[in-house]
PDB file of C-alpha atoms in Angstrom:
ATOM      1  CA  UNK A   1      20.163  -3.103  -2.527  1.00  0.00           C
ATOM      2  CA  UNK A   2      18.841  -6.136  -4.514  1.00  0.00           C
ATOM      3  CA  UNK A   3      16.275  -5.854  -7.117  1.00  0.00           C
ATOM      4  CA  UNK A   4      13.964  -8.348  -8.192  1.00  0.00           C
ATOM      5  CA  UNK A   5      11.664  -8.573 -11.212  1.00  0.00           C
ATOM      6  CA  UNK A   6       8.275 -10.288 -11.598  1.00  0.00           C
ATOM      7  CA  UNK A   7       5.623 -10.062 -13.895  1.00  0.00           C
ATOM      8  CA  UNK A   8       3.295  -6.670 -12.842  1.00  0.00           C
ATOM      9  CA  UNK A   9      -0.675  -7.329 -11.337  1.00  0.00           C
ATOM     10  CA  UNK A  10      -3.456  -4.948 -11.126  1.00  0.00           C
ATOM     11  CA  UNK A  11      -2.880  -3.781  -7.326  1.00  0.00           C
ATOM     12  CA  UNK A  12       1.094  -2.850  -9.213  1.00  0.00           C
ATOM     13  CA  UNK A  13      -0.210  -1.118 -12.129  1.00  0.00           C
ATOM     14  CA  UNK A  14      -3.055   1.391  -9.467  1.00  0.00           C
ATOM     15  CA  UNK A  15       0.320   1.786  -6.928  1.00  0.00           C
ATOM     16  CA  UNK A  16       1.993   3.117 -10.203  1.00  0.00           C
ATOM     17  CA  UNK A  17      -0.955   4.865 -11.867  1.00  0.00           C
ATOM     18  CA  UNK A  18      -1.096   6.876  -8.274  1.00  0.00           C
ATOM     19  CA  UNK A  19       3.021   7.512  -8.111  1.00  0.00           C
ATOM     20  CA  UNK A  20       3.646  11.662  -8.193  1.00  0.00           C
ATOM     21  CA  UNK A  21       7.206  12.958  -8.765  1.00  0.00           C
ATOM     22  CA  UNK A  22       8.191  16.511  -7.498  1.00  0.00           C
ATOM     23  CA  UNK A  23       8.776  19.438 -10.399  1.00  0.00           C
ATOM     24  CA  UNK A  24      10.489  19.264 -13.060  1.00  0.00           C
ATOM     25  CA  UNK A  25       9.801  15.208 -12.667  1.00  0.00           C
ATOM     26  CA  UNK A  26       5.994  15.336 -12.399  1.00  0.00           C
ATOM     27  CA  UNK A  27       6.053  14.856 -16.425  1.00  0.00           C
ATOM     28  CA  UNK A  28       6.820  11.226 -15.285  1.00  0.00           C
ATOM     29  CA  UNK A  29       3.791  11.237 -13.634  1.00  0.00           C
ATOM     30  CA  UNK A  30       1.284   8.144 -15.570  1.00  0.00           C
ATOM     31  CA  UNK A  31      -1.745  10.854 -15.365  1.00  0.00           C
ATOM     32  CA  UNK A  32       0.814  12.891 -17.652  1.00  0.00           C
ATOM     33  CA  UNK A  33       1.251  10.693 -20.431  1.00  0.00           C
ATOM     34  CA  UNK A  34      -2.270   9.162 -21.787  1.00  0.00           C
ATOM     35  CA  UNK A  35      -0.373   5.870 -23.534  1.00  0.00           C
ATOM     36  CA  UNK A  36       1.496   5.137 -20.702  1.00  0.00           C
ATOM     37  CA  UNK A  37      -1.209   5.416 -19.064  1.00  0.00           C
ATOM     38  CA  UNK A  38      -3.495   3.304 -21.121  1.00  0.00           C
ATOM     39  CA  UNK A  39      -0.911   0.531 -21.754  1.00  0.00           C
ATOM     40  CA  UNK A  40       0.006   0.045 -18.308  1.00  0.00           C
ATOM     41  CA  UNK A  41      -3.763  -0.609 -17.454  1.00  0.00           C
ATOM     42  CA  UNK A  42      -4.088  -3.391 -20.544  1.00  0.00           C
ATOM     43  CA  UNK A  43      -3.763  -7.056 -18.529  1.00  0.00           C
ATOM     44  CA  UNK A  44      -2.154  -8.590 -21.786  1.00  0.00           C
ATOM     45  CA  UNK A  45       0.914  -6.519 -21.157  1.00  0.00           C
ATOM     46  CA  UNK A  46       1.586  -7.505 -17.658  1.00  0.00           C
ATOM     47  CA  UNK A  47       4.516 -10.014 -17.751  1.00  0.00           C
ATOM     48  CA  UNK A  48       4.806  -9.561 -21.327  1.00  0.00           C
ATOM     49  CA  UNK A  49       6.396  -6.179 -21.769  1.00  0.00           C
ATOM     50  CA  UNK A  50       5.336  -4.977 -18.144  1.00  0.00           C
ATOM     51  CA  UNK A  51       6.946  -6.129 -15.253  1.00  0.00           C
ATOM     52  CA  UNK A  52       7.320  -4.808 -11.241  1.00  0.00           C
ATOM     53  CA  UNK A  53      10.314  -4.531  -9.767  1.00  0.00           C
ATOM     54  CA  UNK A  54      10.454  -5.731  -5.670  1.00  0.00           C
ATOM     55  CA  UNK A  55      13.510  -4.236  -3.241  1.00  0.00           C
ATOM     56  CA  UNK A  56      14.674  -6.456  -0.744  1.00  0.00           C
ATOM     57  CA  UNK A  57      11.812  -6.287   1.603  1.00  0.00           C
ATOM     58  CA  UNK A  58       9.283  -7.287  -1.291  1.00  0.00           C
ATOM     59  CA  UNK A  59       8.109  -3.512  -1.730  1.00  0.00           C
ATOM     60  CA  UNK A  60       6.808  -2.163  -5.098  1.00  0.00           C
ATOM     61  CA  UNK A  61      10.551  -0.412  -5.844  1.00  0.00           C
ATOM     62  CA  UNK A  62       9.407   0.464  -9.731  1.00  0.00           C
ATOM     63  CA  UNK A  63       8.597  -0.534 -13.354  1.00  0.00           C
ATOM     64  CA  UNK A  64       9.965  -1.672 -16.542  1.00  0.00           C
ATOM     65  CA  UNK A  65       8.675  -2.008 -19.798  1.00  0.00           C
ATOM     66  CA  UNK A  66      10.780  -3.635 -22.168  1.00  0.00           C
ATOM     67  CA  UNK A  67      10.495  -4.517 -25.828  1.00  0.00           C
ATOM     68  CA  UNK A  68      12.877  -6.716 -28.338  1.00  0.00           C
ATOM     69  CA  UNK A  69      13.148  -4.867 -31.570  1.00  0.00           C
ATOM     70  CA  UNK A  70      15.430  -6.638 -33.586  1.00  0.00           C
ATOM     71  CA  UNK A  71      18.555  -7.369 -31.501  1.00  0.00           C
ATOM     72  CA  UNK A  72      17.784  -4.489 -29.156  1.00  0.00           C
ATOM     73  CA  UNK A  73      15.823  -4.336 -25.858  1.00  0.00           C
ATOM     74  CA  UNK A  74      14.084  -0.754 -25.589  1.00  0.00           C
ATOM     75  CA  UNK A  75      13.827  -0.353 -21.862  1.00  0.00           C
ATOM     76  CA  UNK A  76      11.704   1.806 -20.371  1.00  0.00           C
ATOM     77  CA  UNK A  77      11.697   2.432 -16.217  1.00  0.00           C
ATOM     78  CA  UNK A  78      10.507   3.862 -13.148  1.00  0.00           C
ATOM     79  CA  UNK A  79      11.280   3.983  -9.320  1.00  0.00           C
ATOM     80  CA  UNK A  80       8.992   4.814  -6.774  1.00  0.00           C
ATOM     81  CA  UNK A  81       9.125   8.513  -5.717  1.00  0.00           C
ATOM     82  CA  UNK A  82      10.457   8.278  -2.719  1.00  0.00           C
ATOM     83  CA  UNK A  83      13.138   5.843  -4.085  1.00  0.00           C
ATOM     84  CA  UNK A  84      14.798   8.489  -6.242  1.00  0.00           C
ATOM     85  CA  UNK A  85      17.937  10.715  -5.741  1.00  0.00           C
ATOM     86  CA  UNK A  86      18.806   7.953  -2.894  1.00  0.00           C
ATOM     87  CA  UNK A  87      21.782   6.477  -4.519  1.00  0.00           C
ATOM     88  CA  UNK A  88      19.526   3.200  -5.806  1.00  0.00           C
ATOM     89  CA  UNK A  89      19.737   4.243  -9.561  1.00  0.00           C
ATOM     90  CA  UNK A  90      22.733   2.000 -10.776  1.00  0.00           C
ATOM     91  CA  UNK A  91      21.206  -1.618  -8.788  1.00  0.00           C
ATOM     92  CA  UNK A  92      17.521  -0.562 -10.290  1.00  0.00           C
ATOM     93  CA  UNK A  93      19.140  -0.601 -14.019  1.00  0.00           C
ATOM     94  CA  UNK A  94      21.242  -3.284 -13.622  1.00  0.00           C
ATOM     95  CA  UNK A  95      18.774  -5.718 -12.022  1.00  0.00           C
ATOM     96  CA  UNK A  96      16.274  -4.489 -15.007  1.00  0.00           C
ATOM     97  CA  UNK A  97      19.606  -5.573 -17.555  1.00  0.00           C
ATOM     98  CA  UNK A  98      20.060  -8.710 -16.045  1.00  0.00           C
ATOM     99  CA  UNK A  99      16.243  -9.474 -16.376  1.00  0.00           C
ATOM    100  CA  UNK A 100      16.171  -8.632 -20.045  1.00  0.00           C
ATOM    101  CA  UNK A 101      19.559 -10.718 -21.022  1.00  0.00           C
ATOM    102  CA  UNK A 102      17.953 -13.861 -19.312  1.00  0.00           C
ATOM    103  CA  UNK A 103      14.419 -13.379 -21.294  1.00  0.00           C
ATOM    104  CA  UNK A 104      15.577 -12.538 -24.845  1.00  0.00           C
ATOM    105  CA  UNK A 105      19.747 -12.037 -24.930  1.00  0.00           C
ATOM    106  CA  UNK A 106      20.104  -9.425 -26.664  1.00  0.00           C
ATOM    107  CA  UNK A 107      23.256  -7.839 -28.766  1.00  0.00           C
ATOM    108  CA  UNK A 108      22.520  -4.102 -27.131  1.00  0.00           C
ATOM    109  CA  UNK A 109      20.006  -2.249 -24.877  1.00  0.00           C
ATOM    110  CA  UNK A 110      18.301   1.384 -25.881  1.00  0.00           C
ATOM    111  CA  UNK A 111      16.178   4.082 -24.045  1.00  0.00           C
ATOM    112  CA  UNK A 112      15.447   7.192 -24.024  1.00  0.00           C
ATOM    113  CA  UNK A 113      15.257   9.730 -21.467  1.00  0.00           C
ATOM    114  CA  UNK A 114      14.516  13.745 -21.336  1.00  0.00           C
ATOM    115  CA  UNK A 115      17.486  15.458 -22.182  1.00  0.00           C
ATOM    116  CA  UNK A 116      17.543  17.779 -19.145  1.00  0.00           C
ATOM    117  CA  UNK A 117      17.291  14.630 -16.864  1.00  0.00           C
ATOM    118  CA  UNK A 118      21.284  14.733 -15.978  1.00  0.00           C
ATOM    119  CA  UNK A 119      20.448  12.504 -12.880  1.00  0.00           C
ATOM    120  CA  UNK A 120      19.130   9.679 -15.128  1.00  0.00           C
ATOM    121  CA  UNK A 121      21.860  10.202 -17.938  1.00  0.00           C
ATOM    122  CA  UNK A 122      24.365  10.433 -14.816  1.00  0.00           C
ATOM    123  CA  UNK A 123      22.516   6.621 -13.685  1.00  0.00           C
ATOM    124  CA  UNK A 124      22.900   4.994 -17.700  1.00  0.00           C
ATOM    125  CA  UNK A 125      26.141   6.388 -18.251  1.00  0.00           C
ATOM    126  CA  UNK A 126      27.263   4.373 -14.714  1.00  0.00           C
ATOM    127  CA  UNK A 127      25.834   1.329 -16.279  1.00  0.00           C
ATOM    128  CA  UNK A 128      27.378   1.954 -19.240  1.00  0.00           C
ATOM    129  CA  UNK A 129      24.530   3.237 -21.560  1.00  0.00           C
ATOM    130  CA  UNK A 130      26.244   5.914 -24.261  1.00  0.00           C
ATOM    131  CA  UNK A 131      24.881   9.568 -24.883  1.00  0.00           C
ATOM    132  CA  UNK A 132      23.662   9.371 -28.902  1.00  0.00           C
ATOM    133  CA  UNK A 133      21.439  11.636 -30.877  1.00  0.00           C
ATOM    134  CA  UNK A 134      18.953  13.737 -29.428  1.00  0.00           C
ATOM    135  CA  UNK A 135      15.517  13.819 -31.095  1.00  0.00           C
ATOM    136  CA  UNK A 136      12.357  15.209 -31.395  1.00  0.00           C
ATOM    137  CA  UNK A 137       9.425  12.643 -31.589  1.00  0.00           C
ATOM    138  CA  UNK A 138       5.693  13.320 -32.858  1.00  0.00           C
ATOM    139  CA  UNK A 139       3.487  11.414 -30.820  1.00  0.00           C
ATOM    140  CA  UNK A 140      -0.344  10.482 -31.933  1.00  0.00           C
ATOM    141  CA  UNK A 141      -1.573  13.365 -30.900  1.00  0.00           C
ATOM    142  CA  UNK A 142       0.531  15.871 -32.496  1.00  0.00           C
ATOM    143  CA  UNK A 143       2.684  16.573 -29.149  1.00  0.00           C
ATOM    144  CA  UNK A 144       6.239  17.407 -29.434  1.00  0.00           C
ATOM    145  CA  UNK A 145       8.746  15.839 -27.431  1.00  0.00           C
ATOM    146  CA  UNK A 146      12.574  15.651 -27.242  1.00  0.00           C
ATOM    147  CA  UNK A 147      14.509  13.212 -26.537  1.00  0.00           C
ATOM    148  CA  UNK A 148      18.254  11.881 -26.015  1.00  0.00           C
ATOM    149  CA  UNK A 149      19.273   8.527 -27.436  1.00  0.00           C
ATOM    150  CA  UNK A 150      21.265   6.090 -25.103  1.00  0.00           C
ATOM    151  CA  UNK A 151      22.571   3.084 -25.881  1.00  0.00           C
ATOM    152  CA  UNK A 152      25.164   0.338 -25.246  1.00  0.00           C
ATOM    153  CA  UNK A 153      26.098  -3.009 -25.824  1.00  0.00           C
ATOM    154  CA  UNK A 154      24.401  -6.128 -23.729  1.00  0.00           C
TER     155      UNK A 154
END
């Protein structure tokens, strides 16, 4: 399947905000986490950092956020629900790659992703994203979370 990125709208950002993953993957639900949440709703994001992803037939497939720090572009993503565990993983990232090289060209990509998530490592390790440290990270609110560092050259 082709992938195609465009800058994310309001009716996007509500399809999103409504998207509910079964257990253990309802923590990627937006309701879930408050600054997603709240970022994905702010209009001066949308295009900027935010951006909706189309399959072939023009459908809301999923989301990526990306940032340039430095000479890396943090990527942050999501498929539709019902898109997941359905082999689509390794176009998704790569269409979201291609994206980012043409916008900023970067020297390396990063994310990070739950460490028990072995589907999504399995997806970033197929497009050549590298397992690094995992970490704990305090969020403004005092929660806990731990992560595992990926990362690979653009």
């Amino acid at each position: 399947m082709n992938f195609s990125v465009r800058a994310l709208t309001l009716e996007d950002a509500e399809a999103i905000s409504g998207w509910r993953y079964p257990p253990p993957y309802d923590v990627y639900d937006v309701p879930n986490d408050p600054g997603q949440d709240a970022d994905l709703g702010e209009p001066s994001g949308w295009g900027s950092w935010w951006f909706a992803v189309d399959d072939d037939a023009s459908d809301l497939a999923g989301y990526l956020e990306l940032h340039q720090i430095g000479d890396e572009v943090e990527i942050g993503l999501g498929m539709r629900p019902d898109a997941t565990g359905q082999g689509l993983g390794a176009s998704f990232v790569e269409a979201a790659l291609d994206f980012a090289r043409a916008r900023w060209s970067p020297g390396s990509f990063g994310l990070d992703v739950f460490p028990w998530n072995e589907r999504a490592i399995r997806t970033y390790e197929r497009a050549g994203f590298a397992r690094g440290d995992v970490y704990v990270r305090t969020f403004e609110d005092g929660n806990e979370v731990t992560f595992l560092r990926m990362s690979r050259p653009a």
